[in-house]
PDB file of C-alpha atoms in Angstrom:
ATOM      1  CA  UNK E 296       1.615  11.806  -7.485  1.00 59.00           C
ATOM      2  CA  UNK E 297      -2.588  10.219  -7.330  1.00 73.00           C
ATOM      3  CA  UNK E 298      -4.569   9.467  -4.857  1.00 81.00           C
ATOM      4  CA  UNK E 299      -2.366   8.115  -2.379  1.00 79.00           C
ATOM      5  CA  UNK E 300      -1.500  11.150  -1.443  1.00 78.00           C
ATOM      6  CA  UNK E 301      -4.422  12.734  -0.034  1.00 84.00           C
ATOM      7  CA  UNK E 302      -6.127  12.405   3.666  1.00 84.00           C
ATOM      8  CA  UNK E 303      -9.353  11.495   3.925  1.00 88.00           C
ATOM      9  CA  UNK E 304     -11.732  12.347   7.046  1.00 88.00           C
ATOM     10  CA  UNK E 305     -13.545   8.511   6.758  1.00 93.00           C
ATOM     11  CA  UNK E 306     -12.037   4.605   6.354  1.00 97.00           C
ATOM     12  CA  UNK E 307     -11.176   3.457   3.374  1.00 97.00           C
ATOM     13  CA  UNK E 308     -10.610  -0.615   2.500  1.00 98.00           C
ATOM     14  CA  UNK E 309      -8.860  -1.930  -0.401  1.00 98.00           C
ATOM     15  CA  UNK E 310      -9.959  -5.319  -1.961  1.00 98.00           C
ATOM     16  CA  UNK E 311      -7.118  -6.759  -3.925  1.00 98.00           C
ATOM     17  CA  UNK E 312      -7.549  -9.884  -5.978  1.00 98.00           C
ATOM     18  CA  UNK E 313      -4.493 -10.663  -8.401  1.00 97.00           C
ATOM     19  CA  UNK E 314      -1.265  -8.679  -8.723  1.00 97.00           C
ATOM     20  CA  UNK E 315      -0.711  -5.352  -5.745  1.00 97.00           C
ATOM     21  CA  UNK E 316       2.625  -4.708  -6.956  1.00 96.00           C
ATOM     22  CA  UNK E 317       4.603  -0.928  -7.491  1.00 93.00           C
ATOM     23  CA  UNK E 318       1.979   1.809  -7.050  1.00 93.00           C
ATOM     24  CA  UNK E 319      -1.035  -0.388  -6.914  1.00 95.00           C
ATOM     25  CA  UNK E 320       1.187  -1.800  -3.647  1.00 97.00           C
ATOM     26  CA  UNK E 321       1.304   1.508  -2.232  1.00 96.00           C
ATOM     27  CA  UNK E 322      -2.584   2.847  -3.282  1.00 96.00           C
ATOM     28  CA  UNK E 323      -2.760  -0.510  -0.566  1.00 98.00           C
ATOM     29  CA  UNK E 324      -1.169   0.645   1.806  1.00 97.00           C
ATOM     30  CA  UNK E 325      -3.030   4.317   1.590  1.00 96.00           C
ATOM     31  CA  UNK E 326      -5.981   2.620   2.583  1.00 97.00           C
ATOM     32  CA  UNK E 327      -7.113   1.528   7.058  1.00 97.00           C
ATOM     33  CA  UNK E 328      -7.306  -2.153   6.559  1.00 98.00           C
ATOM     34  CA  UNK E 329      -6.721  -4.461   3.284  1.00 98.00           C
ATOM     35  CA  UNK E 330      -8.428  -8.130   1.905  1.00 98.00           C
ATOM     36  CA  UNK E 331      -6.398  -9.665   0.148  1.00 98.00           C
ATOM     37  CA  UNK E 332      -8.238 -12.749  -1.723  1.00 98.00           C
ATOM     38  CA  UNK E 333      -5.913 -16.021  -1.251  1.00 98.00           C
ATOM     39  CA  UNK E 334      -4.072 -15.622  -4.622  1.00 98.00           C
ATOM     40  CA  UNK E 335      -2.978 -12.270  -4.539  1.00 98.00           C
ATOM     41  CA  UNK E 336       0.853 -11.297  -4.478  1.00 98.00           C
ATOM     42  CA  UNK E 337       1.518  -7.816  -2.803  1.00 98.00           C
ATOM     43  CA  UNK E 338       5.321  -6.345  -3.706  1.00 97.00           C
ATOM     44  CA  UNK E 339       7.626  -3.426  -4.735  1.00 97.00           C
ATOM     45  CA  UNK E 340       8.277  -4.275  -7.937  1.00 94.00           C
ATOM     46  CA  UNK E 341       9.427  -1.348  -9.104  1.00 92.00           C
ATOM     47  CA  UNK E 342      12.719  -2.179  -7.538  1.00 91.00           C
ATOM     48  CA  UNK E 343      13.554  -3.909 -10.155  1.00 89.00           C
ATOM     49  CA  UNK E 344      12.989  -1.369 -13.017  1.00 90.00           C
ATOM     50  CA  UNK E 345      14.837   1.476 -10.917  1.00 90.00           C
ATOM     51  CA  UNK E 346      11.286   3.111  -9.919  1.00 91.00           C
ATOM     52  CA  UNK E 347      10.788   4.623  -6.625  1.00 92.00           C
ATOM     53  CA  UNK E 348       8.564   4.600  -3.957  1.00 93.00           C
ATOM     54  CA  UNK E 349       6.825   8.428  -4.401  1.00 91.00           C
ATOM     55  CA  UNK E 350       3.479   8.030  -3.173  1.00 92.00           C
ATOM     56  CA  UNK E 351       3.436   7.030   0.344  1.00 92.00           C
ATOM     57  CA  UNK E 352       5.129   3.366  -0.069  1.00 95.00           C
ATOM     58  CA  UNK E 353       8.566   3.885   2.171  1.00 94.00           C
ATOM     59  CA  UNK E 354       6.622   6.159   5.114  1.00 92.00           C
ATOM     60  CA  UNK E 355       3.405   3.078   5.508  1.00 94.00           C
ATOM     61  CA  UNK E 356       5.408   0.222   4.854  1.00 97.00           C
ATOM     62  CA  UNK E 357       7.085   0.512   7.851  1.00 95.00           C
ATOM     63  CA  UNK E 358       4.371   1.197   9.742  1.00 93.00           C
ATOM     64  CA  UNK E 359       2.501  -0.890   8.699  1.00 96.00           C
ATOM     65  CA  UNK E 360       4.783  -4.455   8.982  1.00 98.00           C
ATOM     66  CA  UNK E 361       7.928  -2.762  10.665  1.00 95.00           C
ATOM     67  CA  UNK E 362      11.091  -1.766   9.562  1.00 94.00           C
ATOM     68  CA  UNK E 363      12.795  -4.914   9.583  1.00 97.00           C
ATOM     69  CA  UNK E 364       9.492  -6.500   7.153  1.00 98.00           C
ATOM     70  CA  UNK E 365       9.591  -3.004   4.958  1.00 98.00           C
ATOM     71  CA  UNK E 366      13.160  -3.192   3.879  1.00 97.00           C
ATOM     72  CA  UNK E 367      12.853  -6.609   3.086  1.00 98.00           C
ATOM     73  CA  UNK E 368      10.518  -5.503   0.770  1.00 98.00           C
ATOM     74  CA  UNK E 369      11.506  -2.312  -0.228  1.00 97.00           C
ATOM     75  CA  UNK E 370      15.595  -3.676  -0.914  1.00 97.00           C
ATOM     76  CA  UNK E 371      14.488  -6.899  -2.803  1.00 96.00           C
ATOM     77  CA  UNK E 372      11.538  -6.623  -4.971  1.00 95.00           C
ATOM     78  CA  UNK E 373      10.430  -9.154  -3.340  1.00 96.00           C
ATOM     79  CA  UNK E 374       7.181 -11.170  -3.846  1.00 97.00           C
ATOM     80  CA  UNK E 375       4.599 -11.676  -1.163  1.00 98.00           C
ATOM     81  CA  UNK E 376       2.010 -14.481  -1.331  1.00 98.00           C
ATOM     82  CA  UNK E 377      -1.177 -13.669   1.135  1.00 98.00           C
ATOM     83  CA  UNK E 378      -0.774 -16.141   3.903  1.00 98.00           C
ATOM     84  CA  UNK E 379       3.104 -14.663   4.166  1.00 98.00           C
ATOM     85  CA  UNK E 380       0.498 -10.586   3.837  1.00 98.00           C
ATOM     86  CA  UNK E 381      -1.316 -11.607   7.336  1.00 98.00           C
ATOM     87  CA  UNK E 382       1.203 -13.039   8.729  1.00 98.00           C
ATOM     88  CA  UNK E 383       3.574  -9.489   8.218  1.00 98.00           C
ATOM     89  CA  UNK E 384       0.077  -7.617   9.259  1.00 98.00           C
ATOM     90  CA  UNK E 385       0.619  -7.018   5.514  1.00 98.00           C
ATOM     91  CA  UNK E 386      -3.393  -7.106   4.665  1.00 98.00           C
ATOM     92  CA  UNK E 387      -5.195  -8.039   7.626  1.00 98.00           C
ATOM     93  CA  UNK E 388      -8.109 -10.431   5.850  1.00 98.00           C
ATOM     94  CA  UNK E 389      -7.304 -13.601   3.169  1.00 98.00           C
ATOM     95  CA  UNK E 390     -10.563 -14.492   1.379  1.00 98.00           C
ATOM     96  CA  UNK E 391     -11.114 -17.115  -1.396  1.00 98.00           C
ATOM     97  CA  UNK E 392     -10.281 -16.473  -4.737  1.00 98.00           C
ATOM     98  CA  UNK E 393     -13.555 -14.850  -6.384  1.00 98.00           C
ATOM     99  CA  UNK E 394     -14.837 -12.744  -2.103  1.00 98.00           C
ATOM    100  CA  UNK E 395     -13.143  -9.874  -2.308  1.00 98.00           C
ATOM    101  CA  UNK E 396     -15.375  -7.587  -3.070  1.00 98.00           C
ATOM    102  CA  UNK E 397     -18.027  -8.965  -1.013  1.00 98.00           C
ATOM    103  CA  UNK E 398     -16.344  -9.206   1.427  1.00 98.00           C
ATOM    104  CA  UNK E 399     -14.752  -5.916   1.328  1.00 98.00           C
ATOM    105  CA  UNK E 400     -17.756  -4.524   0.904  1.00 98.00           C
ATOM    106  CA  UNK E 401     -19.699  -6.130   4.066  1.00 98.00           C
ATOM    107  CA  UNK E 402     -17.117  -4.752   6.100  1.00 98.00           C
ATOM    108  CA  UNK E 403     -17.750  -0.909   4.960  1.00 98.00           C
ATOM    109  CA  UNK E 404     -21.003  -1.775   5.523  1.00 97.00           C
ATOM    110  CA  UNK E 405     -20.508  -3.389   8.678  1.00 96.00           C
ATOM    111  CA  UNK E 406     -18.360  -0.247  10.235  1.00 96.00           C
ATOM    112  CA  UNK E 407     -20.553   2.819   8.781  1.00 95.00           C
ATOM    113  CA  UNK E 408     -23.054   1.154  11.616  1.00 92.00           C
ATOM    114  CA  UNK E 409     -20.885   1.863  14.309  1.00 90.00           C
ATOM    115  CA  UNK E 410     -20.722   5.485  15.740  1.00 85.00           C
ATOM    116  CA  UNK E 411     -18.949   7.277  13.408  1.00 90.00           C
ATOM    117  CA  UNK E 412     -17.735  10.912  14.504  1.00 89.00           C
ATOM    118  CA  UNK E 413     -16.071   8.587  17.021  1.00 86.00           C
ATOM    119  CA  UNK E 414     -14.907   5.797  14.607  1.00 92.00           C
ATOM    120  CA  UNK E 415     -13.140   9.133  12.699  1.00 89.00           C
ATOM    121  CA  UNK E 416     -11.820  10.863  15.790  1.00 88.00           C
ATOM    122  CA  UNK E 417      -9.675   7.828  16.778  1.00 89.00           C
ATOM    123  CA  UNK E 418      -8.759   7.312  13.329  1.00 90.00           C
ATOM    124  CA  UNK E 419      -7.532  10.900  12.924  1.00 86.00           C
ATOM    125  CA  UNK E 420      -5.501  10.107  16.395  1.00 79.00           C
ATOM    126  CA  UNK E 421      -3.745   6.722  15.601  1.00 82.00           C
ATOM    127  CA  UNK E 422      -2.920   8.005  11.972  1.00 81.00           C
ATOM    128  CA  UNK E 423      -1.643  10.597  13.266  1.00 73.00           C
ATOM    129  CA  UNK E 424       0.466   9.806  16.417  1.00 65.00           C
ATOM    130  CA  UNK E 425       1.932   6.736  14.991  1.00 67.00           C
ATOM    131  CA  UNK E 426       4.978   8.923  14.794  1.00 67.00           C
ATOM    132  CA  UNK E 427       7.147  11.293  15.134  1.00 56.00           C
ATOM    133  CA  UNK E 428       7.057  12.510  11.306  1.00 65.00           C
ATOM    134  CA  UNK E 429       2.907  13.493   9.914  1.00 73.00           C
ATOM    135  CA  UNK E 430       2.056  12.130   6.849  1.00 74.00           C
ATOM    136  CA  UNK E 431       1.917  14.960   5.002  1.00 80.00           C
ATOM    137  CA  UNK E 432       4.808  16.164   6.218  1.00 77.00           C
ATOM    138  CA  UNK E 433       6.195  12.750   5.015  1.00 75.00           C
ATOM    139  CA  UNK E 434       4.816  13.009   1.718  1.00 79.00           C
ATOM    140  CA  UNK E 435       6.618  15.904   0.731  1.00 80.00           C
ATOM    141  CA  UNK E 436      10.538  14.069   2.429  1.00 74.00           C
ATOM    142  CA  UNK E 437       9.154  10.800   0.345  1.00 77.00           C
ATOM    143  CA  UNK E 438       8.835  12.948  -2.798  1.00 82.00           C
ATOM    144  CA  UNK E 439      11.420  15.156  -3.304  1.00 80.00           C
ATOM    145  CA  UNK E 440      14.353  12.535  -2.136  1.00 69.00           C
ATOM    146  CA  UNK E 441      12.755  10.476  -4.425  1.00 79.00           C
ATOM    147  CA  UNK E 442      11.555  12.754  -7.919  1.00 79.00           C
ATOM    148  CA  UNK E 443      15.203  13.043  -9.347  1.00 77.00           C
ATOM    149  CA  UNK E 444      15.520   9.462  -9.125  1.00 75.00           C
ATOM    150  CA  UNK E 445      12.980   9.432 -12.319  1.00 77.00           C
ATOM    151  CA  UNK E 446      15.030  10.260 -14.482  1.00 79.00           C
ATOM    152  CA  UNK E 447      16.725   8.899 -14.262  1.00 77.00           C
ATOM    153  CA  UNK E 448      16.489   5.581 -13.600  1.00 75.00           C
ATOM    154  CA  UNK E 449      12.591   4.889 -13.647  1.00 79.00           C
ATOM    155  CA  UNK E 450      11.405   6.832 -16.939  1.00 82.00           C
ATOM    156  CA  UNK E 451      13.678   3.347 -18.122  1.00 81.00           C
ATOM    157  CA  UNK E 452      12.677   1.450 -16.288  1.00 81.00           C
ATOM    158  CA  UNK E 453       9.290   1.948 -17.048  1.00 82.00           C
ATOM    159  CA  UNK E 454       9.726   1.541 -20.488  1.00 86.00           C
ATOM    160  CA  UNK E 455      10.874  -1.694 -20.089  1.00 85.00           C
ATOM    161  CA  UNK E 456       8.023  -2.758 -17.998  1.00 82.00           C
ATOM    162  CA  UNK E 457       6.054  -1.410 -21.358  1.00 86.00           C
ATOM    163  CA  UNK E 458       7.565  -3.635 -23.078  1.00 89.00           C
ATOM    164  CA  UNK E 459       6.493  -6.556 -21.483  1.00 87.00           C
ATOM    165  CA  UNK E 460      10.203  -7.017 -18.639  1.00 85.00           C
ATOM    166  CA  UNK E 461       9.214  -8.527 -15.268  1.00 78.00           C
ATOM    167  CA  UNK E 462       5.527  -8.692 -15.972  1.00 77.00           C
ATOM    168  CA  UNK E 463       4.105 -11.404 -13.393  1.00 75.00           C
ATOM    169  CA  UNK E 464       7.022 -11.081 -11.536  1.00 70.00           C
ATOM    170  CA  UNK E 465       9.756 -12.237 -13.771  1.00 69.00           C
ATOM    171  CA  UNK E 466      12.908 -10.166 -12.850  1.00 61.00           C
TER     172      UNK E 466
END
């Protein structure tokens, strides 16, 4: 429902500091590369409140970490440390606390020095050929399946979260 539904022509880098959960995780998954600080926590915490993944999470997470690991995170809503995220391929790099932005900028500068047309066409090819379903069609499918749950479960869960339930990873 946000920028994670867009398809950009240039690589995007996520700089993760603190929690990247629910929609924040989906936004990080939208990025081509993810750099996390060593104290970062990632997870599908929306599971705890009956809020479905409708910003690409059910599409991108299995493509990035594999079906089995994705189902583990999606079904349980458990948290993942930066170290585990690196081990399972959810993030590409882990950096010391307080340095993620500078590392992301340095990586962006490094990428900007490479031949751009070649990099973009290879990126496009990877993203469009990594599965049988196209991301735009998969996003339509994901949304149409999940949007009806928002009224039945998501509004109540979002209200509970707004009122303080589940903050900082508590179930």
